Coordinates of C-alpha atoms in Angstrom, one line a residue:
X1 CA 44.6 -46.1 35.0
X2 CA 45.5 -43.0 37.5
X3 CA 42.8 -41.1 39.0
X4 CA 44.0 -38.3 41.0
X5 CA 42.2 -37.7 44.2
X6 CA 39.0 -34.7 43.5
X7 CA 38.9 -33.5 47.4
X8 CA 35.3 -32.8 48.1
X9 CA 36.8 -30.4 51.6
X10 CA 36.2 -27.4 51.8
X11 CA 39.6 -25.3 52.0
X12 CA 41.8 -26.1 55.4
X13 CA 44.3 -23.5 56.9
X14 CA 47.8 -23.2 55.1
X15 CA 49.3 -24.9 57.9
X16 CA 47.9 -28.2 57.7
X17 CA 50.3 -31.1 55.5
X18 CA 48.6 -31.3 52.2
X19 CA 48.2 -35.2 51.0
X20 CA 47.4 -36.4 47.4
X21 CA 46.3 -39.6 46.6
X22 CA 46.9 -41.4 43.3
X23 CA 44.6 -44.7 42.6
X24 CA 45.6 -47.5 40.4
X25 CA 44.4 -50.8 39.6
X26 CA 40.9 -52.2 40.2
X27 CA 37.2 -50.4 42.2
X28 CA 38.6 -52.6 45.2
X29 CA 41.4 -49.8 45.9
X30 CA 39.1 -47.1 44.9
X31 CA 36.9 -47.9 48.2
X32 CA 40.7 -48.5 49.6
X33 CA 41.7 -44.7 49.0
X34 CA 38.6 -43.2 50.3
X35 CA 39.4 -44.7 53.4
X36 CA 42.4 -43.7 53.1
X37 CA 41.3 -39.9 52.2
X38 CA 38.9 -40.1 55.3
X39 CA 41.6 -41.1 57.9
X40 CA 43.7 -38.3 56.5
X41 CA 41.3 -36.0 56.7
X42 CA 40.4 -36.8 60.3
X43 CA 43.9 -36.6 61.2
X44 CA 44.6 -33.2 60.3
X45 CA 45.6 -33.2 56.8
X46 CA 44.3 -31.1 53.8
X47 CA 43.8 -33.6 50.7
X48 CA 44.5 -31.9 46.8
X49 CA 44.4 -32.9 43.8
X50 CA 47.5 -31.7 42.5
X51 CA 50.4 -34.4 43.7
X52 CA 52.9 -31.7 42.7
X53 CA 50.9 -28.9 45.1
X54 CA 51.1 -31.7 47.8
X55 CA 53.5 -32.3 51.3
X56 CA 53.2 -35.7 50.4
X57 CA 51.9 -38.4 47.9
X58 CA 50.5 -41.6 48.6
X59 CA 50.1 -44.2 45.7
X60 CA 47.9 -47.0 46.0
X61 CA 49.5 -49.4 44.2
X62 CA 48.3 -52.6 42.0
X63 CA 50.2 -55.6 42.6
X64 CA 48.8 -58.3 40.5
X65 CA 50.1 -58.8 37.2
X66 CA 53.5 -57.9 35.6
X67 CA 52.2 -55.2 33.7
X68 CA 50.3 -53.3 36.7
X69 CA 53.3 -54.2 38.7
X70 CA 55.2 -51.8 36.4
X71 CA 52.8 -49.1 36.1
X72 CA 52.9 -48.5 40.0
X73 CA 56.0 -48.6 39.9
X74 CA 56.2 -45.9 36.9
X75 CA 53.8 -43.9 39.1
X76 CA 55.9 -43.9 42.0
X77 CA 59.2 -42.8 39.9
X78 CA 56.9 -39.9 38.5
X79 CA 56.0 -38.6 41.5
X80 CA 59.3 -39.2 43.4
X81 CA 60.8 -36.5 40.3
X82 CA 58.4 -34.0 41.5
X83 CA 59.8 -33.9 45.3
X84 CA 61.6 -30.7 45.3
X85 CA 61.3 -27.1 47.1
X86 CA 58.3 -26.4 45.4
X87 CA 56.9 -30.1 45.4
X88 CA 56.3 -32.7 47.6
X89 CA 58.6 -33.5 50.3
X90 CA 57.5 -37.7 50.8
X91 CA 56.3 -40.1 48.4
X92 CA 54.8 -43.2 50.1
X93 CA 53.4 -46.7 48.1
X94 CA 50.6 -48.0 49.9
X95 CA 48.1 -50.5 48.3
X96 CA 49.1 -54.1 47.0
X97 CA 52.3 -53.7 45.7
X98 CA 53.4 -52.2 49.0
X99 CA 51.6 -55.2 50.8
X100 CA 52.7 -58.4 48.6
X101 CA 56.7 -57.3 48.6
X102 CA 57.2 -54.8 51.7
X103 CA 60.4 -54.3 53.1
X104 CA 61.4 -55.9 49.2
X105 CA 59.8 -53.2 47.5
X106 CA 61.2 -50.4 49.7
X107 CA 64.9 -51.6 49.5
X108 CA 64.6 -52.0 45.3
X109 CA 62.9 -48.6 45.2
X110 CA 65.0 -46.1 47.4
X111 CA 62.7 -43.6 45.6
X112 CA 59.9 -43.7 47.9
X113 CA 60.3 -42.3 51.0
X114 CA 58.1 -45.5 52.7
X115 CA 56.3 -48.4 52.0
X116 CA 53.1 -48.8 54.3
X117 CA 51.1 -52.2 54.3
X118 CA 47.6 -52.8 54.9
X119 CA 48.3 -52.4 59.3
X120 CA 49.5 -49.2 58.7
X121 CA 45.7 -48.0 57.0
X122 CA 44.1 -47.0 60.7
X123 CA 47.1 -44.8 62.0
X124 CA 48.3 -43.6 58.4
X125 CA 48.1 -40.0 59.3
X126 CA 50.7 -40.4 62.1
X127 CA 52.4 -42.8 59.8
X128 CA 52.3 -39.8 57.1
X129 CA 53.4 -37.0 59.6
X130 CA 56.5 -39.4 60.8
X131 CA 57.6 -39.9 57.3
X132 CA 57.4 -36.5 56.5
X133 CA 58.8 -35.2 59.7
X134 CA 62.4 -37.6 58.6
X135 CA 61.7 -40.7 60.4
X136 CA 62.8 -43.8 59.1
X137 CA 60.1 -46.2 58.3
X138 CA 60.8 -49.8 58.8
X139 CA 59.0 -52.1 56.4
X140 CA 56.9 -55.0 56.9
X141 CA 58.6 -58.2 56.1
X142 CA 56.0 -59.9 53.5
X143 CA 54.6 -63.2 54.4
X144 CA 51.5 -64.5 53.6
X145 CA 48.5 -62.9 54.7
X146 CA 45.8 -65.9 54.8
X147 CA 47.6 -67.5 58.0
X148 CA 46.9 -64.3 60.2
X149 CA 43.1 -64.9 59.6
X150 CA 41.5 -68.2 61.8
X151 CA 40.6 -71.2 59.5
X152 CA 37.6 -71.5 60.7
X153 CA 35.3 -68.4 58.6
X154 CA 33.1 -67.2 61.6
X155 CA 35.9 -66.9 63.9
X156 CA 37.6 -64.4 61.0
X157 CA 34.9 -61.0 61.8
X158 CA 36.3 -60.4 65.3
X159 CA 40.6 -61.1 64.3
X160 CA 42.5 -58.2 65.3
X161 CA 43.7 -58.2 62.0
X162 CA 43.8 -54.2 59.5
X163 CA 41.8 -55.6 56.6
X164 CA 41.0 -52.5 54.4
X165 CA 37.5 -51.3 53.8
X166 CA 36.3 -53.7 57.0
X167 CA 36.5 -51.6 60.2
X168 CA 34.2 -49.4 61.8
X169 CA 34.9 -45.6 62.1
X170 CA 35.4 -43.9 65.2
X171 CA 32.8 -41.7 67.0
X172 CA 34.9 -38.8 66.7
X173 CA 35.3 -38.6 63.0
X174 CA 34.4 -35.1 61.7
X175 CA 30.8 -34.7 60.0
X176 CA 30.2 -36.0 56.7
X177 CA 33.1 -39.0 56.3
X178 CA 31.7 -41.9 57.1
X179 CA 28.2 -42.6 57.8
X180 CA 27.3 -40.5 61.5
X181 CA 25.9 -43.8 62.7
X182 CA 26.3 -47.5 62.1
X183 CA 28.8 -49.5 62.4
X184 CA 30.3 -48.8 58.8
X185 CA 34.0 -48.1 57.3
X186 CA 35.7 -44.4 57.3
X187 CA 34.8 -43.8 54.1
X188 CA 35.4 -40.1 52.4
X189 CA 34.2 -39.6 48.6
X190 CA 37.1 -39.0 46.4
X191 CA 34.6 -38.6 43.0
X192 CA 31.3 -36.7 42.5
X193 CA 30.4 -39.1 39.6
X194 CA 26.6 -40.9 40.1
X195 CA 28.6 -44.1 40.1
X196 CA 30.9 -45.9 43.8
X197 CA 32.3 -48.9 44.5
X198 CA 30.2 -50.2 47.2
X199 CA 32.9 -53.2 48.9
X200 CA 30.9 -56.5 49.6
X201 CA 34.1 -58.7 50.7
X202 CA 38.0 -58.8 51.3
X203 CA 40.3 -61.4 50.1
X204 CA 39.6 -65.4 48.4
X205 CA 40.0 -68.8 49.6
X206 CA 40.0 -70.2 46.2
X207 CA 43.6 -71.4 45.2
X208 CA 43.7 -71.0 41.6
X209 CA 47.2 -71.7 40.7
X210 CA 48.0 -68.3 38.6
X211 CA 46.9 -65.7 41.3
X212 CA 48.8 -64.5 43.6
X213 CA 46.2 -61.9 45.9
X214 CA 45.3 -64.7 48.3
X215 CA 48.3 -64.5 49.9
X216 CA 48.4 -60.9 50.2
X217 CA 45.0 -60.0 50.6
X218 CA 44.2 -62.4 52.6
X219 CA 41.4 -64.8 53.6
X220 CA 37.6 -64.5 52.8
X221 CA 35.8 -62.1 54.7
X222 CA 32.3 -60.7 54.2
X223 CA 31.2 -57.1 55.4
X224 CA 28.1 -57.8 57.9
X225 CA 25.0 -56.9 56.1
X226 CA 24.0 -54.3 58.2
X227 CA 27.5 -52.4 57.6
X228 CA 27.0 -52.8 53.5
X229 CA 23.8 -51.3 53.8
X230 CA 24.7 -48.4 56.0
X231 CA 27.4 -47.6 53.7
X232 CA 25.3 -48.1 50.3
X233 CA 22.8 -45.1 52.5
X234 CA 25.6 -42.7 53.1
X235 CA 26.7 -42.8 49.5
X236 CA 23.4 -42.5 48.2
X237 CA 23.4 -39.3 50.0
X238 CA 26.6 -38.3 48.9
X239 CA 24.8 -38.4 45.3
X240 CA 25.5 -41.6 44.2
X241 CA 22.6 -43.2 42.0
X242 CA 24.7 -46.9 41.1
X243 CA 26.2 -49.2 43.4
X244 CA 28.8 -51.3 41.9
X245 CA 29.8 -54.4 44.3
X246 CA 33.0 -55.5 44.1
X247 CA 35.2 -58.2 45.8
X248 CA 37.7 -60.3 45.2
X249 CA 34.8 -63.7 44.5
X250 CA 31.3 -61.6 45.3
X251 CA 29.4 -65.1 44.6
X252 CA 31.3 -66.4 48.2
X253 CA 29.3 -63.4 50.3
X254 CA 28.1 -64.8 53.5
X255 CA 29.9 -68.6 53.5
X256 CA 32.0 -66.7 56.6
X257 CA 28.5 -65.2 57.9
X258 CA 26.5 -68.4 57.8
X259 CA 24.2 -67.8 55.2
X260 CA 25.9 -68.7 51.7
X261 CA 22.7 -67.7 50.0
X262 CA 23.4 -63.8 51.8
X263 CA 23.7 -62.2 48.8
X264 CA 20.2 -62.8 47.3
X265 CA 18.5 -61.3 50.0
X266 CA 21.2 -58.5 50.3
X267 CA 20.7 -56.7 46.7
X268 CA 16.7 -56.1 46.9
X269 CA 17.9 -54.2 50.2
X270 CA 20.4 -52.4 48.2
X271 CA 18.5 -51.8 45.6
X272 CA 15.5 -50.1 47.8
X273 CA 17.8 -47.6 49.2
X274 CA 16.3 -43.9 48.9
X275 CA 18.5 -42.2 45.8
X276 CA 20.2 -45.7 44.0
X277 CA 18.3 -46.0 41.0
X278 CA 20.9 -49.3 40.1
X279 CA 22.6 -51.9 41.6
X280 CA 25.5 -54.1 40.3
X281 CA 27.3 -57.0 40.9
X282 CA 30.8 -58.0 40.2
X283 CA 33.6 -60.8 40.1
X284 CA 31.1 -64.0 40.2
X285 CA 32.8 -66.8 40.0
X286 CA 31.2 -69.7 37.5
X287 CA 31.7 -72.4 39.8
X288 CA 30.1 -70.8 42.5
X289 CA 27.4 -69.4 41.1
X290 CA 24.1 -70.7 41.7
X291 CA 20.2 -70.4 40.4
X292 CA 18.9 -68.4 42.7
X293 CA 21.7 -65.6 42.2
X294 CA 21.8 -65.8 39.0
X295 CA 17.1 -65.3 39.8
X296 CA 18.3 -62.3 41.7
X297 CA 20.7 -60.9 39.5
X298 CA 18.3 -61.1 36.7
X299 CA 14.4 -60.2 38.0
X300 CA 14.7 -58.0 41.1
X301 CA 13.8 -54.4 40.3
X302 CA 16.8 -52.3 40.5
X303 CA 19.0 -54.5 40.0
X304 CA 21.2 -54.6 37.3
X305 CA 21.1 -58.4 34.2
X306 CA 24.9 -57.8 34.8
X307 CA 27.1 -61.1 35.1
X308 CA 30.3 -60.4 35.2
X309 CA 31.7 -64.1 35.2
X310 CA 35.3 -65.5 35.5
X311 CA 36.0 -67.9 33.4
X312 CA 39.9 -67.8 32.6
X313 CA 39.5 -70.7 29.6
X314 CA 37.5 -72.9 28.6
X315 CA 39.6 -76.0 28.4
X316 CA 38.5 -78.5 31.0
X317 CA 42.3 -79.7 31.4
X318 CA 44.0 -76.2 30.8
X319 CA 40.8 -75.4 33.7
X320 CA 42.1 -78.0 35.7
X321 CA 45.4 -76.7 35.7
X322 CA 44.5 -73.7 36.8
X323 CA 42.8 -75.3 39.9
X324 CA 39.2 -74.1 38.5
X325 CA 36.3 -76.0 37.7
X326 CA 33.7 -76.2 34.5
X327 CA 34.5 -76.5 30.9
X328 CA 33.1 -75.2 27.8
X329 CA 29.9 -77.2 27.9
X330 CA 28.9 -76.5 31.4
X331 CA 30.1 -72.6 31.1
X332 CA 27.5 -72.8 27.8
X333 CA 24.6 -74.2 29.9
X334 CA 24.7 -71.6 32.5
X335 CA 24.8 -68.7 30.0
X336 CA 21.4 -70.4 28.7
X337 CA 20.8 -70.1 31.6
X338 CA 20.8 -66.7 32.4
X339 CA 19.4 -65.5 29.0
X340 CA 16.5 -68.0 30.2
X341 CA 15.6 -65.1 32.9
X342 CA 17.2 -62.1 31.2
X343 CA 17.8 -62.3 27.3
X344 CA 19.6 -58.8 27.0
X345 CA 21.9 -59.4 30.0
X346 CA 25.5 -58.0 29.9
X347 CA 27.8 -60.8 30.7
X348 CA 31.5 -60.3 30.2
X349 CA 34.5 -62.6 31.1
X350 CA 38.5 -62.5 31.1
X351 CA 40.2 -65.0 29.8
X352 CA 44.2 -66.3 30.2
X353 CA 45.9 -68.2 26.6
X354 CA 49.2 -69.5 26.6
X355 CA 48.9 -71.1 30.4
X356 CA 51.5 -73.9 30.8
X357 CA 51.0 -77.2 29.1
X358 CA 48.3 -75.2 26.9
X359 CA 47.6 -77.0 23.4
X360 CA 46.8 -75.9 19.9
X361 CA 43.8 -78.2 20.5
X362 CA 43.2 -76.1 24.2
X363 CA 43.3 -72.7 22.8
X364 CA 40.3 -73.9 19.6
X365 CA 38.2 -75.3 22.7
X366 CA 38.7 -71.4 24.2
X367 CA 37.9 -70.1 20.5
X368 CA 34.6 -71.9 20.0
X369 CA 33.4 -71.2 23.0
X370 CA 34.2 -67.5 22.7
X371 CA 32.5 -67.7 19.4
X372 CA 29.4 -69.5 20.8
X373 CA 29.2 -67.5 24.3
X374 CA 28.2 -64.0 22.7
X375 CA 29.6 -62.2 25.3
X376 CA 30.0 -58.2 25.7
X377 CA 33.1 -57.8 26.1
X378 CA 35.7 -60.3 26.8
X379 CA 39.4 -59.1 28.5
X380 CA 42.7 -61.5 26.6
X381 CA 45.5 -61.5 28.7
X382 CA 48.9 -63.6 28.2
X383 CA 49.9 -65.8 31.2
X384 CA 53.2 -64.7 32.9
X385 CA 54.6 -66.4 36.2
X386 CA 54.1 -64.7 39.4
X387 CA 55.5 -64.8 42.2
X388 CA 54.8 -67.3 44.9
X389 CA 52.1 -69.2 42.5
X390 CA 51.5 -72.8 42.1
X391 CA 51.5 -72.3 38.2
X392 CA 55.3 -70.8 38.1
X393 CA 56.3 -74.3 38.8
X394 CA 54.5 -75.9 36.2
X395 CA 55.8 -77.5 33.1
X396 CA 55.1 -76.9 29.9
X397 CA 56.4 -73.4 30.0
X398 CA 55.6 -71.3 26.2
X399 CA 57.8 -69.7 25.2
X400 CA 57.0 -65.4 25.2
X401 CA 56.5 -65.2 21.4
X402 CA 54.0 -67.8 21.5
X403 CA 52.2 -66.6 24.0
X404 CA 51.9 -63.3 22.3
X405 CA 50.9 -64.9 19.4
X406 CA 48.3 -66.8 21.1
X407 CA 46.7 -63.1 22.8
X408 CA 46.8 -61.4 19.4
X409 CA 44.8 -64.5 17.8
X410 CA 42.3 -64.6 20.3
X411 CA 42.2 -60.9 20.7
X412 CA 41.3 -60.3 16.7
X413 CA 39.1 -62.8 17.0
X414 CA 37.5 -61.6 20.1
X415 CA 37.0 -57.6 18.2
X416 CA 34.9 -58.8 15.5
X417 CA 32.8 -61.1 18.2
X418 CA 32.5 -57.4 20.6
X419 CA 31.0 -56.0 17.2
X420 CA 28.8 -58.8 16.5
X421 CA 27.8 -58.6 20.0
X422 CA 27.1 -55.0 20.1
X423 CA 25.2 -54.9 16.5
X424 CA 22.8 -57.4 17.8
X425 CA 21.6 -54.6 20.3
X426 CA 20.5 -52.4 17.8
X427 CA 17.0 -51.7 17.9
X428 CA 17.3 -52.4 22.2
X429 CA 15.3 -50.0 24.3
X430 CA 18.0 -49.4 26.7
X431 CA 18.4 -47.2 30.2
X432 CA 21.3 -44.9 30.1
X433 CA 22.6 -43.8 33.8
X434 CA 24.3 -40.5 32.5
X435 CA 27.4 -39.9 33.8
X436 CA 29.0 -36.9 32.0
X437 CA 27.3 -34.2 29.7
X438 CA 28.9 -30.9 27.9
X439 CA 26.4 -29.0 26.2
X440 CA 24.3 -31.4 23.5
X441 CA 27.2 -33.8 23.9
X442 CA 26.0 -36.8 26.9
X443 CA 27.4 -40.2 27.7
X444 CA 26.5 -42.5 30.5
X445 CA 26.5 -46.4 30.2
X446 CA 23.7 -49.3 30.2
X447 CA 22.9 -51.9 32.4
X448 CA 25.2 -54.1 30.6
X449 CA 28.2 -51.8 30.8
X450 CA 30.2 -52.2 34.1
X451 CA 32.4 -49.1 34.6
X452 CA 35.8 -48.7 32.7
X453 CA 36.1 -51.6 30.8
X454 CA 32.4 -52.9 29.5
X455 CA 32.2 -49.5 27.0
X456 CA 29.6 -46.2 27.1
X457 CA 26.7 -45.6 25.6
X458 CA 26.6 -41.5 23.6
X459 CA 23.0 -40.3 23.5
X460 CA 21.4 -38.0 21.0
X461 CA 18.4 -35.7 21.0
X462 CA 19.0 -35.6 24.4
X463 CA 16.8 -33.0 26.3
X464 CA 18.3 -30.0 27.6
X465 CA 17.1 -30.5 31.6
X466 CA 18.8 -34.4 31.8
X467 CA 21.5 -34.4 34.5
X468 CA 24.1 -36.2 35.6
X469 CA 22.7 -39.6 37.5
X470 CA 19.5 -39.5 35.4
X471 CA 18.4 -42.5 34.3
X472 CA 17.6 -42.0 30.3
X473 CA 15.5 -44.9 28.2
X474 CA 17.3 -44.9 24.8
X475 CA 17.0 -46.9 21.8
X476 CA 20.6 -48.2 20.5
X477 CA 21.2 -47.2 16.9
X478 CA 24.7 -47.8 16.0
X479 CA 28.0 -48.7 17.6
X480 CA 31.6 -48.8 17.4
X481 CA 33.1 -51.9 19.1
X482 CA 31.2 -52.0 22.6
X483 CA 30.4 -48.4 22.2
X484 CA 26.7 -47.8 21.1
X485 CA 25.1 -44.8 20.3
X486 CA 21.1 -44.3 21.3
X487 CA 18.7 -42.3 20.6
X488 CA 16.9 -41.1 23.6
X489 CA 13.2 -41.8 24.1
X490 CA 11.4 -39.6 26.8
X491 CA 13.1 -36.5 27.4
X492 CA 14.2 -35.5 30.9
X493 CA 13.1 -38.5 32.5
X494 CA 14.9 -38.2 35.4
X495 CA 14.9 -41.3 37.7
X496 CA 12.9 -43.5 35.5
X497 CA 13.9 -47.4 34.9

């Protein structure tokens, strides 16, 4: 999905570069391209919305599957045919694509004027103006990026090593960016919404055989404490009324700090910030995930029943294969286990069919488990090779149509267990953070909708004082797929729970 940048500046002289900024892929690059934005901003340039009323235009790319692969790619071609007298003058990939294939990338792709990695991030306004200016830009070669971080996890916080979203701003950064004090990221809003992407941790040292963002992301590594919370303050001034954690594996927070167990005592802090009315936590990984996170997740005030848990299958071999752990049995048992504390939680998974050496018999196991889970919302996706993974030199290799046919099954079958999922809820008393409203016409989403992809919740009888990043108690009354419609129970109750 493209989200153009929404500059929150006020208007800078004519003679300032103008920059645009165009976001794909996942909340991680969202918090990416405010830095980004922030940087820009600090270095003299005037950020618009408009890439064709830009100087230049930087996409932040998504490198992780085939399909996203493509789609920055598109987005780079798009905005390269808008370069003209009128247009921009540079067009520059930045994000994971640029990262994983570098040098690769900028020699297949003539089109873009650069290709800037993740070292490039805290001098990308000089970067910018050099591009712009006609200097050639030499690309990184790509290697992989988990060998320039120590093994050991303590000695990886002090590395003089760029990793995005991680480093603290500089005292001469111009009011309102980052936070004035603390040690937290440049950071510049790129969306008025009630809802921001509040980074917990950079890269994975899991080695599941499919993924390739290990090796350009780079190691594990937690954001101090101190620096999430400072940043969670400053965006709740900036308006922001949700925090949604993200990270590559948010149940790892604090292994590299010491303190695996970090997280539990992080989100009652979070959640006690003045303004954040919710809290909520993202890519948990099932066989990290212990009782008292999923205690914390569940009871502490403010915090949102959201489990947002990665199982990929449920196949104990196909797991295996995949270099994960758990199987359909155990994944059952800890969703009892959660409902135990919480039984209206949101829990939503993705899941991979037609991974090598995958059986008839492998993809039933994943079918009655889906059917027994009662999950929210469940993502299908067909396995492709990537490159540089463990699993494109597996046997066992289906062939495309099967695997096609294998998503479509399980995607039909996962629609009608959405519906069943969402029906259930009618009659739930549920609190709505509203997130857009035109006249009698509001939508906003429930605790157990992550943004983008978990579905919204419409509200009627709505009354006419509700605002944007009000909380509204609502009871659901219909739906269409994970889309409910409620009926809203106290008017105007702004801020309640």
């Amino acid at each position: 999905m493209t989200r153009p940048t929404s500059s929150a500046a006020s208007l800078a002289p004519a003679t300032r570069p103008r920059a645009a900024l165009v976001t794909l892929g996942c909340a991680r690059n969202e918090v990416d391209s405010e830095e980004l934005a922030a940087r820009l901003d600090a270095g003299g340039f005037e950020l618009v919305d408009d890439p064709a009323a830009a100087s230049a235009v930087l996409v932040n790319t998504c490198g992780f599957v085939t399909t996203a692969k493509k789609d920055s790619v598109d987005t780079l071609l798009a905005a390269a045919d808008l370069k003209g007298a009128s247009g921009p003058q540079a067009v520059v990939a930045v994000g994971c694509l640029a990262q994983r294939y570098g040098s690769e990338l900028a020699d297949a792709l003539p089109e873009a004027d650069a290709v800037l990695g993740f070292d490039d991030y805290p001098d990308i306004a000089s970067r910018l103006r050099s591009v712009l200016a006609g200097t050639p830009h030499v690309s990184h070669t790509p290697s992989d990026r988990r060998a320039l971080l120590p093994i050991t996890p303590l000695a990886r916080l002090t590395a003089p090593v760029a990793v995005p979203g991680h480093r603290a701003a500089p005292p001469d950064l111009p009011p309102g960016l980052a936070p004035a004090s603390g040690p937290p990221t440049v950071r510049r809003r790129l969306d008025s919404g009630p809802l921001a992407p509040l980074k917990l941790a950079s890269g994975c040292d899991r080695r599941c055989t499919f993924c390739a963002i290990p090796s350009f992301r780079g190691s594990f590594v937690s954001r101090p404490p101190g620096e999430v919370l400072a940043d969670a303050r400053w965006l709740a001034a900036q308006g922001v009324r949700e925090l949604f954690c993200v990270s590559e594996n948010s149940t790892s927070y604090g292994k590299d700090l010491g303190d695996l167990r970090l997280l539990e005592a992080l989100l009652p802090e979070l959640a006690a910030v003045d303004g954040i009315t919710r809290v909520r936590v993202s890519y948990l990984q099932p066989a990290e995930i212990r009782p008292g996170l999923i205690e914390a997740i569940a009871t502490t005030p403010g915090v949102a029943a959201y489990f947002d848990l990665s199982f990929q299958h449920a196949s104990a071999p196909v797991l295996r294969r995949m270099r994960r752990f758990g199987d359909a049995e155990r994944f059952l048992d800890l969703l009892a286990s959660v409902r135990a504390l919480a039984p209206d939680a949101g829990i939503r998974s993705n899941v991979i069919v037609g991974f090598p050496g995958e059986t008839e018999a492998d993809v039933s196991v994943l079918t009655d488990f889906l059917a027994a889970a009662e999950l929210d919302v469940v993502g299908v996706f067909g396995y492709s090779d990537e490159d540089g993974t463990a699993a494109a030199k597996l046997p066992g290799k289906l062939d495309e149509e099967e695997v096609a046919a294998r998503v479509d099954g399980v995607s039909r079958l996962v629609d009608d267990l959405v519906d069943q999922r969402a029906a259930a809820r009618h009659g739930e008393v549920v609190s709505v953070l509203v997130e857009r409203r035109d006249g009698s016409w509001v939508e906003g989403r429930a605790a157990h909708q992550g943004p983008d992809v978990d579905g919204i919740v419409r509200l009627r009888d709505v009354s006419s004082d509700v605002e944007v990043g009000d909380l509204v108690p609502a009871v659901v009354c219909s739906h269409s797929g994970a889309d409910l419609v409620a009926d809203a129970v106290v008017a105007g109750a702004r801020g309640a729970a």
